[in-house]
Amino acid sequence: MSSANVLMPQQATILDITEETPDIKTLRVVGKEGMPFDFMPGQCAMLSVPPVGEAIFSITSSPTCRECLEFSIKDVGNVSGALHGLQPGQQIGIRGPYGNGFPIEKMKGKDILFIGGGIGLAPLRSLIGYCFAHREEFGHIDIVYGARSPADLIRKSEVRESWAAEPDTSVYLTVDAEFPDWNGHVGFVPNYVSELAFKPEGRIALTCGPPIMIKFVLQALDKLQFSPEQVITTLEMRMKCGVGKCGRCNLGSVYVCKDGPVFSLDELNALPSEY
Amino acid sequence: MAERNVESVNKVREAVSQDLLGGRIDLLLGWEKGHYWWQSRPLFARSEADLEKLAWDSFCAVNLSRYLLEELKDHDKVGVLVKGCDARAFNRLLQDNMVRREQVILYGLPCPGMLDYNRLVEKAGGAPLEITEENGRVIIKVGSGEQEAQRDDLLLDKCKDCRYPDPAVYDQLLFSPQGEKEVTERFKTVEELEEMSAEERFGYWEKELSRCLRCYACRQACPFCSCRECFVEQENPRWQGRAYQPSENFMFHLVRAYHGTGRCIDCGECERSCPVDIPLQELNRKLIKDINELYGDYEAGLDPEQEPPLLTYRPDDPAAFSEK
Amino acid sequence: MPRTGVFICHCGTNIAGTVDIDKTVEASRNFPGVVHADEYRYLCSEMGQDIITKAIKENDLDRVVVGTCSPRMHENTFRKAAAEAGLNPYLLEVANIREHCSWVHKDMEEATPKAIALLRAAAAKAALNEALEAPRLDVEKRALVIGGGIAGIQAALDIAEAGYEVDIVEKDPSIGGRMAQLEKTFPTLDCSACILTPKMVEAAQHPNINLLTYSEVDEVKGFVGQFDVKIRQKARYVDPVKCTGCGICWEKCPSKAPSEFEMGLSKRKSIYVPFAQAVPMVPVIDRDSCLYFRKGRCQICEKECPPQAIDYEQQDEIIERRYGAIVVATGFDQLDPTIYGEYGYGQHPDILTGLEFERIFNASGPTGGKVVKLSDGKPPKKVVFIQCIGSRDKARGMNYCSKICCMYTAKQAILLKEKVPDAKSYVFYIDVRTGGKGYEEFQRRAAEEHDVAYMRGQVGKIFPEDDHLVVRGIDSLTNRNIEIKADMVVLAAATVARGDAPELGRLVGINSDSYHFFNEAHPKLKPVETHTAGIFIAGACQAPKDIPETVSQASAAAVKAIGLLSKEKLQGEACTAEVIQSDCSGCLNCEAICPYTAITPVEIEERYKDGVLKRTVAEVNPALCQGCGSCAVTCRSGSINLKGFSNDQIMAEVDAICLQR
Amino acid sequence: MKKVIAREKLPELWKSLAAKGPLFLPIQEGPVVLFQPWSEGAEANLDAVNTAVSAKDVFLPREETYLQYRCSGNQLELIPVENAEPVIAFGVHPCDLKAVEMLDKVYLDQEPSDELYRQRREKTTVVGLSCREPDPFCFCNEFGINPADAPGADVMAHLKNGLVLLEARTDKGKALLDQAGDLLQDGSDEKFEAAEVKTADFGLNLEGLPENLKERFEDPVWDELYKSCLGCGVCTYVCPTCYCFDVEDFGHEGEGQRFRCWDSCMYGHFTDMAGGHNPRAGRKERVRQRFMHKLQYYPETFNEIACVGCGRCLRSCPVNLDIVQAIKALGGETVEQR
């Protein structure tokens, strides 16, 4: 009964590849018979490129998209590098979904503040898509998204045009420094969040990005009087199994691959700070 | 042994406490007793209370020099107790630019060789309760009585063919030197292996290495393994795979041995650390023997000023390209 | 995935005769990343290069693999073809399926899979190739010539005439070398000194030439265009500026030593110039025999010297200078024939070597130009010349032919007849070799007009008997034993490399053959170049040579040096080593092993806990690095990569061969 | 079912059992005893108190291939590899068997269960072996383990007076004894009880230790405890309760296998992320992880300390940094001992 082997990937095919930034590509992946599996925003999947191996990536498409899974992948390691080298039509391995996903029930009826940086938009985008598809279940949506440079912003046109056009939605883009072709906001994401002075009342803030950005976003939100339960983030760890057994991604007795990667700040505060 | 032991520990303690408590060193690397009387483990002493735990007995096998790699990041000046092999290990690190001489004070301990618990058990025919040492003899107390044995027969393998029991480098020598020892059997096993046919030898190593767990204790204990990132862990290229296959076993052990060519100080810590008793020292000694035969006698770690044979070119080196 | 094109060359039948080209092309199509494969009869031809250039453009190739001869032959050709199509030349990879495959195999069944494996490896490596840029380097417009014999003088004059500064380093007190020791030259019988000394003077007076006599090269660092050389100018104990060359000092000097110039056949003073026409005409004091230096008293030369040029306190001086090119012209030595006990050399004053006999003819030589026996001062009536002493002798001497002996023996026999008309010469030879313009005629003249008896055969023993030397040999044509009662025996001792050639080669960074003659880069096409860019060789330091050959080679070397010096910038090595400093543990074994002193320690700062930790790591100077890769293989942690041959590229090649389906 | 066999007849038994499938036994391999498949000529050693490496190899092999891939052009074929076969593990001591129960909790009880492990576990017949004389390194009593009995065994074996007493306790066990047929004699008359065995009193007080440790993640004790650690993986590889693994491919772009193999939390690369960040970058963090896992994280989830007192880390750690030292440093000592 090998189909029950949790480590066994299934076959999938790359539909197409979009170059987002110099080091980020978005892969659209489909299983043998359509969607490889159902999932919730914030969940991840293991992609394999033999003989290089497997690595875990967050799913960036919304579960409401039923054609394929999307992964925005930054070229930082062996597997991501190998994925970057592939062509559309190439078959790969996939298994999942892994992780807990975002706490959608808890978010319902609230205003939602998304704070993303660089590749950190990947998991948030899945949830943003979900929120737009279930627009009536959520209040006002604010999206703050930044990157080092305009070239490092992913999904630029989608963020600027489609998202900004959604009802009751505000989009704030920023880049770290001045660039000739950029006439938007300039400054680090955490500072922008402080400037925008979001009110904590009835609001849930979700943030994802490089560790240093998250650190300062959390400080900014704290200053804005967000309580730890209102702040949600996702963690990244090295993972091999995705099912809480291989022993890498634990924080105390909690496994990020299984019990995470989404944690509210109060949950995180109760765990050893080993991430 | 008890009394003599107390006396010598006191002497060591006296020597180091002045320096540690007087602030000449920030940390002393020594030994303390482990869970059992036959175990002495590393001690990181910073206070008088720490020094109370100091041990110097027949079980201080752990090489302390290697800890300098980490401790010198946190301390300006570190004192280390060094046996013959530990001192050569220090020279090894010195030659590899891993330590700076002026950051370290070495307290030299001429070493009579360390005892092997398993040999005690073997000799005593059961779990020994206690030992007493006297004039090269060891009296082992067991439940049913006493057993006497020659100390030399109870030594750890790594100490059996030790040629230089005295520290080659020190700032202060704490006991009178033992003198260079004549070793006769150092290359005996290597010679036996050399006698084998290539197939036999391959079979021998395939079997011995098949036990390897890839725990890397040999590497971690080794004073010549000082790379920041071992080839084993490198991703690009991926030299070493994790599969427990003969090819991967050979890859690890042979490459590691080659990295020690002309650098291995023959301290035997690799073999002592191996949980499945792979005769790693035979690999190292084969290379030591080859170096000696090809480039003249060379004892790594003895003199840090002497240029390592593989880093020096001499016109009469064998197999020079220009020779007929 | 790269887009790789594979191109396979038939090389006529050189490759196609042993490798199934069609199969190889077919197999190449299935290599990972290969989108195009083609073949051609002669890929290095213009047509062949066009095929590559076109295919790159048409198929949008970003990697090229050529299956051809050794990259040493045509890598540049194909790189240029790739560059013409707009591709970085370093994205091209050569699979050597000729020298490494077709030439060493006979069986097509075996050679074809091997060619495929080599191509597969090259494609795997090419996939990881990166675009590289060769640095552009400055050229120091000055040349160094090591050796002041005829080769060095000629090379220096040619370079100087082209308008570049040249320094000649000569270890003896005067330039001139071996040619200065010769009496006459074959086949024209010009007086050697008469044709050499004008060149010596010209060199000394040339505004672009700087003579550094009594000097030796201590150290050569750097690389083509920028060699940094340390030259030790040995103390002469004579101030060359004050000295007028009047000669009073050596006239008055009371102590003597054997004269090197006279091959030890006569003595010179302790303060001396080696020969009468020496350039510069500035004496040196030989410390080993000088009374003052040995015993602290004498000082006659100092007292007698009119311009007070003697300076006992003089020290060796180190000159440091940068050169763009170096010509090595250090000449040859003569084999010491004492190893052949049967010839009795060294045991009787009338058994001489060719070079020693040469001095006997010379007017300023040990006998004042009178051809007489050294034993009794009487002219020799019967002289036996023995050829191939140490040459063409596989067992005890050198395998090679010393090339000049047949001719100088003929010359000496002729000269002997002129000086001692009733003398009779006998020549024992293996073959008489007279390749060269007018050489055969000259030798004939000796045999036919000067009463020289040529005997094909070998001499087994020479021993003195009464007042003559008995030479016993066999005439191999008639198989008769021969015994000649000779007055003098001249041994044509082999021409050998200088004793210090291996050391100099190492110092300069050029290699030599098994006899320590310096190696040319290619025996036919690069006869004066060495494998080290910017270093050229001329004269008998490369192989035995006569004067015309030496001079032509010197001019050739000069032209190469001039070509180099005339460049504004040089293209440096693109494939240099680089240190991954985050992984480097700083053991600096690479520094010890680097032959180009291109690696130096450097201190870097790293984050450690909450602070900063300083540590030492290695750094490569890409201008000095020649891409030899020694450091990369020495580095245990793989923290050094050679660009173009990085660890993962090599591993990709190995994997492609080992893991082949 | 109770059976007996004379000790000298054991080789015959091995031969008969091994004919049907792999038979794992403590086997003398040169200087060490290892749990390994028996083959003709192998020297079984049932007298060894503990094998150098635990019996977990049988259930969670150091290397296990579960996938074969083939690649051609764009196509990728993923073929599952089935390799669990009926296996007999003979001579598993109570501590090692207790450890297998702990692995069960992770691999079977905790969702999602691990199919590779389940298959091996179910297809393995365990013959437990009571301990006659403990080693000085043994301290299983501290964890309530009786060295004389292994409750989870399919067959419980005792060595007694030149005899081996075998008692089947499960259907699998009965089947095994049946399989041996005539080689075994009826043992209903024998007294199937091992003599009581006591391991040394290490003076541990484990009461409440996991709870106490919950607050001690940042405790200064870690700043000292880790120092002697060399950063090798001996402790984790010889440990019967360590179960971390890695997944790796072996092959090339054309074809190959994927396997999982043991890994160790003591290695820096264990948690090293592709971007370079490492949450457990230092030896301190890793030593803390290992001991906290045994003494706090595992107990928090499964209600027992993940140590069975087999003593292998006490024996094998090259610098004697063992779990007893850690427990004591963390306050798990009886008052008298302190």
mmCIF file with all atom_site columns, N, CA, C and O in Angstrom, chain B residues 73-74 96-98 227-229 234 259 263 310-311 313 315 322 324, chain C residues 506 514 582-589 593 606 608-609 615 636-637 651:
data_model
loop_
_atom_site.group_PDB
_atom_site.id
_atom_site.type_symbol
_atom_site.label_atom_id
_atom_site.label_alt_id
_atom_site.label_comp_id
_atom_site.label_asym_id
_atom_site.label_entity_id
_atom_site.label_seq_id
_atom_site.pdbx_PDB_ins_code
_atom_site.Cartn_x
_atom_site.Cartn_y
_atom_site.Cartn_z
_atom_site.occupancy
_atom_site.B_iso_or_equiv
_atom_site.pdbx_formal_charge
_atom_site.auth_seq_id
_atom_site.auth_comp_id
_atom_site.auth_asym_id
_atom_site.auth_atom_id
_atom_site.pdbx_PDB_model_num
ATOM 1   N N  . LYS B 1 73  ? 37.416 31.918 20.243  1.00 0.00 ? 73  LYS B N  1
ATOM 2   C CA . LYS B 1 73  ? 36.513 32.954 19.749  1.00 0.00 ? 73  LYS B CA 1
ATOM 3   C C  . LYS B 1 73  ? 35.960 33.775 20.918  1.00 0.00 ? 73  LYS B C  1
ATOM 4   O O  . LYS B 1 73  ? 35.615 34.934 20.765  1.00 0.00 ? 73  LYS B O  1
ATOM 5   N N  . ASP B 1 74  ? 35.864 33.107 22.065  1.00 0.00 ? 74  ASP B N  1
ATOM 6   C CA . ASP B 1 74  ? 35.228 33.760 23.213  1.00 0.00 ? 74  ASP B CA 1
ATOM 7   C C  . ASP B 1 74  ? 36.230 34.220 24.276  1.00 0.00 ? 74  ASP B C  1
ATOM 8   O O  . ASP B 1 74  ? 35.865 34.948 25.181  1.00 0.00 ? 74  ASP B O  1
ATOM 9   N N  . ASP B 1 96  ? 48.082 25.087 10.727  1.00 0.00 ? 96  ASP B N  1
ATOM 10  C CA . ASP B 1 96  ? 46.936 25.382 9.868   1.00 0.00 ? 96  ASP B CA 1
ATOM 11  C C  . ASP B 1 96  ? 46.372 26.773 10.139  1.00 0.00 ? 96  ASP B C  1
ATOM 12  O O  . ASP B 1 96  ? 45.271 27.101 9.696   1.00 0.00 ? 96  ASP B O  1
ATOM 13  N N  . ASN B 1 97  ? 47.094 27.557 10.913  1.00 0.00 ? 97  ASN B N  1
ATOM 14  C CA . ASN B 1 97  ? 46.659 28.925 11.244  1.00 0.00 ? 97  ASN B CA 1
ATOM 15  C C  . ASN B 1 97  ? 45.326 28.968 11.970  1.00 0.00 ? 97  ASN B C  1
ATOM 16  O O  . ASN B 1 97  ? 44.573 29.923 11.831  1.00 0.00 ? 97  ASN B O  1
ATOM 17  N N  . MET B 1 98  ? 45.020 27.914 12.714  1.00 0.00 ? 98  MET B N  1
ATOM 18  C CA . MET B 1 98  ? 43.737 27.875 13.403  1.00 0.00 ? 98  MET B CA 1
ATOM 19  C C  . MET B 1 98  ? 43.842 28.541 14.772  1.00 0.00 ? 98  MET B C  1
ATOM 20  O O  . MET B 1 98  ? 42.841 28.946 15.336  1.00 0.00 ? 98  MET B O  1
ATOM 21  N N  . CYS B 1 227 ? 38.415 22.222 8.863   1.00 0.00 ? 227 CYS B N  1
ATOM 22  C CA . CYS B 1 227 ? 37.696 22.992 7.852   1.00 0.00 ? 227 CYS B CA 1
ATOM 23  C C  . CYS B 1 227 ? 36.457 23.626 8.463   1.00 0.00 ? 227 CYS B C  1
ATOM 24  O O  . CYS B 1 227 ? 35.831 23.047 9.342   1.00 0.00 ? 227 CYS B O  1
ATOM 25  N N  . ARG B 1 228 ? 36.116 24.782 7.963   1.00 0.00 ? 228 ARG B N  1
ATOM 26  C CA . ARG B 1 228 ? 34.871 25.411 8.426   1.00 0.00 ? 228 ARG B CA 1
ATOM 27  C C  . ARG B 1 228 ? 33.680 24.639 7.897   1.00 0.00 ? 228 ARG B C  1
ATOM 28  O O  . ARG B 1 228 ? 32.676 24.489 8.568   1.00 0.00 ? 228 ARG B O  1
ATOM 29  N N  . GLU B 1 229 ? 33.791 24.192 6.673   1.00 0.00 ? 229 GLU B N  1
ATOM 30  C CA . GLU B 1 229 ? 32.733 23.342 6.144   1.00 0.00 ? 229 GLU B CA 1
ATOM 31  C C  . GLU B 1 229 ? 33.395 22.139 5.500   1.00 0.00 ? 229 GLU B C  1
ATOM 32  O O  . GLU B 1 229 ? 34.171 22.275 4.560   1.00 0.00 ? 229 GLU B O  1
ATOM 33  N N  . GLN B 1 234 ? 29.092 19.732 1.940   1.00 0.00 ? 234 GLN B N  1
ATOM 34  C CA . GLN B 1 234 ? 28.913 20.715 0.885   1.00 0.00 ? 234 GLN B CA 1
ATOM 35  C C  . GLN B 1 234 ? 27.816 20.317 -0.092  1.00 0.00 ? 234 GLN B C  1
ATOM 36  O O  . GLN B 1 234 ? 27.669 19.157 -0.437  1.00 0.00 ? 234 GLN B O  1
ATOM 37  N N  . HIS B 1 259 ? 43.077 13.862 3.192   1.00 0.00 ? 259 HIS B N  1
ATOM 38  C CA . HIS B 1 259 ? 43.204 15.219 3.727   1.00 0.00 ? 259 HIS B CA 1
ATOM 39  C C  . HIS B 1 259 ? 44.199 15.261 4.889   1.00 0.00 ? 259 HIS B C  1
ATOM 40  O O  . HIS B 1 259 ? 44.687 16.324 5.246   1.00 0.00 ? 259 HIS B O  1
ATOM 41  N N  . ARG B 1 263 ? 49.692 15.346 7.510   1.00 0.00 ? 263 ARG B N  1
ATOM 42  C CA . ARG B 1 263 ? 49.125 16.243 8.530   1.00 0.00 ? 263 ARG B CA 1
ATOM 43  C C  . ARG B 1 263 ? 48.657 15.477 9.746   1.00 0.00 ? 263 ARG B C  1
ATOM 44  O O  . ARG B 1 263 ? 48.483 16.047 10.810  1.00 0.00 ? 263 ARG B O  1
ATOM 45  N N  . LEU B 1 310 ? 54.057 17.710 1.754   1.00 0.00 ? 310 LEU B N  1
ATOM 46  C CA . LEU B 1 310 ? 53.229 17.928 0.577   1.00 0.00 ? 310 LEU B CA 1
ATOM 47  C C  . LEU B 1 310 ? 53.068 19.406 0.232   1.00 0.00 ? 310 LEU B C  1
ATOM 48  O O  . LEU B 1 310 ? 52.406 19.751 -0.727  1.00 0.00 ? 310 LEU B O  1
ATOM 49  N N  . LEU B 1 311 ? 53.637 20.259 1.052   1.00 0.00 ? 311 LEU B N  1
ATOM 50  C CA . LEU B 1 311 ? 53.561 21.687 0.729   1.00 0.00 ? 311 LEU B CA 1
ATOM 51  C C  . LEU B 1 311 ? 54.939 22.223 0.342   1.00 0.00 ? 311 LEU B C  1
ATOM 52  O O  . LEU B 1 311 ? 55.135 23.430 0.245   1.00 0.00 ? 311 LEU B O  1
ATOM 53  N N  . TYR B 1 313 ? 58.413 21.803 -2.180  1.00 0.00 ? 313 TYR B N  1
ATOM 54  C CA . TYR B 1 313 ? 58.983 21.184 -3.371  1.00 0.00 ? 313 TYR B CA 1
ATOM 55  C C  . TYR B 1 313 ? 60.477 21.070 -3.195  1.00 0.00 ? 313 TYR B C  1
ATOM 56  O O  . TYR B 1 313 ? 61.138 22.039 -2.832  1.00 0.00 ? 313 TYR B O  1
ATOM 57  N N  . PRO B 1 315 ? 63.902 19.475 -5.351  1.00 0.00 ? 315 PRO B N  1
ATOM 58  C CA . PRO B 1 315 ? 64.242 18.915 -6.669  1.00 0.00 ? 315 PRO B CA 1
ATOM 59  C C  . PRO B 1 315 ? 64.358 17.401 -6.652  1.00 0.00 ? 315 PRO B C  1
ATOM 60  O O  . PRO B 1 315 ? 64.100 16.747 -7.645  1.00 0.00 ? 315 PRO B O  1
ATOM 61  N N  . SER B 1 322 ? 60.261 16.152 -14.576 1.00 0.00 ? 322 SER B N  1
ATOM 62  C CA . SER B 1 322 ? 61.395 16.307 -15.488 1.00 0.00 ? 322 SER B CA 1
ATOM 63  C C  . SER B 1 322 ? 62.307 15.080 -15.481 1.00 0.00 ? 322 SER B C  1
ATOM 64  O O  . SER B 1 322 ? 63.248 15.021 -16.240 1.00 0.00 ? 322 SER B O  1
ATOM 65  N N  . LYS B 1 324 ? 63.701 11.303 -16.091 1.00 0.00 ? 324 LYS B N  1
ATOM 66  C CA . LYS B 1 324 ? 63.585 10.405 -17.246 1.00 0.00 ? 324 LYS B CA 1
ATOM 67  C C  . LYS B 1 324 ? 62.597 9.297  -16.979 1.00 0.00 ? 324 LYS B C  1
ATOM 68  O O  . LYS B 1 324 ? 62.473 8.818  -15.883 1.00 0.00 ? 324 LYS B O  1
ATOM 69  N N  . ARG C 2 506 ? 63.543 26.674 -12.469 1.00 0.00 ? 506 ARG C N  1
ATOM 70  C CA . ARG C 2 506 ? 62.567 26.793 -11.396 1.00 0.00 ? 506 ARG C CA 1
ATOM 71  C C  . ARG C 2 506 ? 62.376 28.251 -11.002 1.00 0.00 ? 506 ARG C C  1
ATOM 72  O O  . ARG C 2 506 ? 61.274 28.713 -10.766 1.00 0.00 ? 506 ARG C O  1
ATOM 73  N N  . SER C 2 514 ? 64.550 16.005 -20.039 1.00 0.00 ? 514 SER C N  1
ATOM 74  C CA . SER C 2 514 ? 65.223 15.148 -19.067 1.00 0.00 ? 514 SER C CA 1
ATOM 75  C C  . SER C 2 514 ? 66.716 15.435 -18.975 1.00 0.00 ? 514 SER C C  1
ATOM 76  O O  . SER C 2 514 ? 67.380 14.990 -18.066 1.00 0.00 ? 514 SER C O  1
ATOM 77  N N  . SER C 2 582 ? 33.933 32.723 2.867   1.00 0.00 ? 582 SER C N  1
ATOM 78  C CA . SER C 2 582 ? 33.117 32.307 4.009   1.00 0.00 ? 582 SER C CA 1
ATOM 79  C C  . SER C 2 582 ? 33.442 30.865 4.393   1.00 0.00 ? 582 SER C C  1
ATOM 80  O O  . SER C 2 582 ? 33.291 30.478 5.549   1.00 0.00 ? 582 SER C O  1
ATOM 81  N N  . ASP C 2 583 ? 33.896 30.063 3.447   1.00 0.00 ? 583 ASP C N  1
ATOM 82  C CA . ASP C 2 583 ? 34.241 28.673 3.743   1.00 0.00 ? 583 ASP C CA 1
ATOM 83  C C  . ASP C 2 583 ? 35.724 28.504 4.072   1.00 0.00 ? 583 ASP C C  1
ATOM 84  O O  . ASP C 2 583 ? 36.110 27.512 4.662   1.00 0.00 ? 583 ASP C O  1
ATOM 85  N N  . CYS C 2 584 ? 36.524 29.456 3.652   1.00 0.00 ? 584 CYS C N  1
ATOM 86  C CA . CYS C 2 584 ? 37.975 29.330 3.814   1.00 0.00 ? 584 CYS C CA 1
ATOM 87  C C  . CYS C 2 584 ? 38.337 29.317 5.294   1.00 0.00 ? 584 CYS C C  1
ATOM 88  O O  . CYS C 2 584 ? 37.924 30.191 6.044   1.00 0.00 ? 584 CYS C O  1
ATOM 89  N N  . SER C 2 585 ? 39.102 28.309 5.690   1.00 0.00 ? 585 SER C N  1
ATOM 90  C CA . SER C 2 585 ? 39.475 28.236 7.098   1.00 0.00 ? 585 SER C CA 1
ATOM 91  C C  . SER C 2 585 ? 40.778 28.981 7.359   1.00 0.00 ? 585 SER C C  1
ATOM 92  O O  . SER C 2 585 ? 41.188 29.115 8.494   1.00 0.00 ? 585 SER C O  1
ATOM 93  N N  . GLY C 2 586 ? 41.415 29.429 6.308   1.00 0.00 ? 586 GLY C N  1
ATOM 94  C CA . GLY C 2 586 ? 42.619 30.236 6.487   1.00 0.00 ? 586 GLY C CA 1
ATOM 95  C C  . GLY C 2 586 ? 43.873 29.439 6.791   1.00 0.00 ? 586 GLY C C  1
ATOM 96  O O  . GLY C 2 586 ? 44.813 29.969 7.353   1.00 0.00 ? 586 GLY C O  1
ATOM 97  N N  . CYS C 2 587 ? 43.919 28.176 6.394   1.00 0.00 ? 587 CYS C N  1
ATOM 98  C CA . CYS C 2 587 ? 45.119 27.364 6.672   1.00 0.00 ? 587 CYS C CA 1
ATOM 99  C C  . CYS C 2 587 ? 46.280 27.802 5.786   1.00 0.00 ? 587 CYS C C  1
ATOM 100 O O  . CYS C 2 587 ? 47.432 27.532 6.095   1.00 0.00 ? 587 CYS C O  1
ATOM 101 N N  . LEU C 2 588 ? 45.963 28.457 4.677   1.00 0.00 ? 588 LEU C N  1
ATOM 102 C CA . LEU C 2 588 ? 46.953 29.039 3.769   1.00 0.00 ? 588 LEU C CA 1
ATOM 103 C C  . LEU C 2 588 ? 47.897 28.018 3.142   1.00 0.00 ? 588 LEU C C  1
ATOM 104 O O  . LEU C 2 588 ? 48.987 28.361 2.704   1.00 0.00 ? 588 LEU C O  1
ATOM 105 N N  . ASN C 2 589 ? 47.476 26.786 3.091   1.00 0.00 ? 589 ASN C N  1
ATOM 106 C CA . ASN C 2 589 ? 48.244 25.801 2.333   1.00 0.00 ? 589 ASN C CA 1
ATOM 107 C C  . ASN C 2 589 ? 48.309 26.215 0.865   1.00 0.00 ? 589 ASN C C  1
ATOM 108 O O  . ASN C 2 589 ? 49.276 25.934 0.171   1.00 0.00 ? 589 ASN C O  1
ATOM 109 N N  . ILE C 2 593 ? 51.555 26.600 -1.787  1.00 0.00 ? 593 ILE C N  1
ATOM 110 C CA . ILE C 2 593 ? 51.635 25.773 -2.986  1.00 0.00 ? 593 ILE C CA 1
ATOM 111 C C  . ILE C 2 593 ? 51.629 26.615 -4.269  1.00 0.00 ? 593 ILE C C  1
ATOM 112 O O  . ILE C 2 593 ? 52.051 26.154 -5.311  1.00 0.00 ? 593 ILE C O  1
ATOM 113 N N  . GLU C 2 606 ? 33.753 38.888 10.459  1.00 0.00 ? 606 GLU C N  1
ATOM 114 C CA . GLU C 2 606 ? 32.528 38.110 10.340  1.00 0.00 ? 606 GLU C CA 1
ATOM 115 C C  . GLU C 2 606 ? 31.672 38.311 11.565  1.00 0.00 ? 606 GLU C C  1
ATOM 116 O O  . GLU C 2 606 ? 32.186 38.534 12.669  1.00 0.00 ? 606 GLU C O  1
ATOM 117 N N  . TYR C 2 608 ? 29.783 37.322 14.656  1.00 0.00 ? 608 TYR C N  1
ATOM 118 C CA . TYR C 2 608 ? 29.858 36.199 15.567  1.00 0.00 ? 608 TYR C CA 1
ATOM 119 C C  . TYR C 2 608 ? 29.112 36.577 16.828  1.00 0.00 ? 608 TYR C C  1
ATOM 120 O O  . TYR C 2 608 ? 29.418 37.580 17.465  1.00 0.00 ? 608 TYR C O  1
ATOM 121 N N  . LYS C 2 609 ? 28.127 35.767 17.170  1.00 0.00 ? 609 LYS C N  1
ATOM 122 C CA . LYS C 2 609 ? 27.234 36.100 18.282  1.00 0.00 ? 609 LYS C CA 1
ATOM 123 C C  . LYS C 2 609 ? 26.741 37.539 18.095  1.00 0.00 ? 609 LYS C C  1
ATOM 124 O O  . LYS C 2 609 ? 26.220 37.861 17.045  1.00 0.00 ? 609 LYS C O  1
ATOM 125 N N  . ARG C 2 615 ? 39.103 37.260 11.229  1.00 0.00 ? 615 ARG C N  1
ATOM 126 C CA . ARG C 2 615 ? 39.883 36.061 10.946  1.00 0.00 ? 615 ARG C CA 1
ATOM 127 C C  . ARG C 2 615 ? 40.590 36.192 9.600   1.00 0.00 ? 615 ARG C C  1
ATOM 128 O O  . ARG C 2 615 ? 40.228 37.038 8.787   1.00 0.00 ? 615 ARG C O  1
ATOM 129 N N  . ARG C 2 636 ? 41.361 21.654 1.034   1.00 0.00 ? 636 ARG C N  1
ATOM 130 C CA . ARG C 2 636 ? 40.595 20.491 1.494   1.00 0.00 ? 636 ARG C CA 1
ATOM 131 C C  . ARG C 2 636 ? 39.109 20.776 1.565   1.00 0.00 ? 636 ARG C C  1
ATOM 132 O O  . ARG C 2 636 ? 38.288 19.904 1.348   1.00 0.00 ? 636 ARG C O  1
ATOM 133 N N  . SER C 2 637 ? 38.773 22.006 1.898   1.00 0.00 ? 637 SER C N  1
ATOM 134 C CA . SER C 2 637 ? 37.355 22.298 2.063   1.00 0.00 ? 637 SER C CA 1
ATOM 135 C C  . SER C 2 637 ? 36.727 22.734 0.750   1.00 0.00 ? 637 SER C C  1
ATOM 136 O O  . SER C 2 637 ? 35.569 23.130 0.722   1.00 0.00 ? 637 SER C O  1
ATOM 137 N N  . MET C 2 651 ? 32.956 17.986 -11.247 1.00 0.00 ? 651 MET C N  1
ATOM 138 C CA . MET C 2 651 ? 32.096 16.905 -10.766 1.00 0.00 ? 651 MET C CA 1
ATOM 139 C C  . MET C 2 651 ? 31.016 16.574 -11.789 1.00 0.00 ? 651 MET C C  1
ATOM 140 O O  . MET C 2 651 ? 30.653 15.413 -11.963 1.00 0.00 ? 651 MET C O  1
#
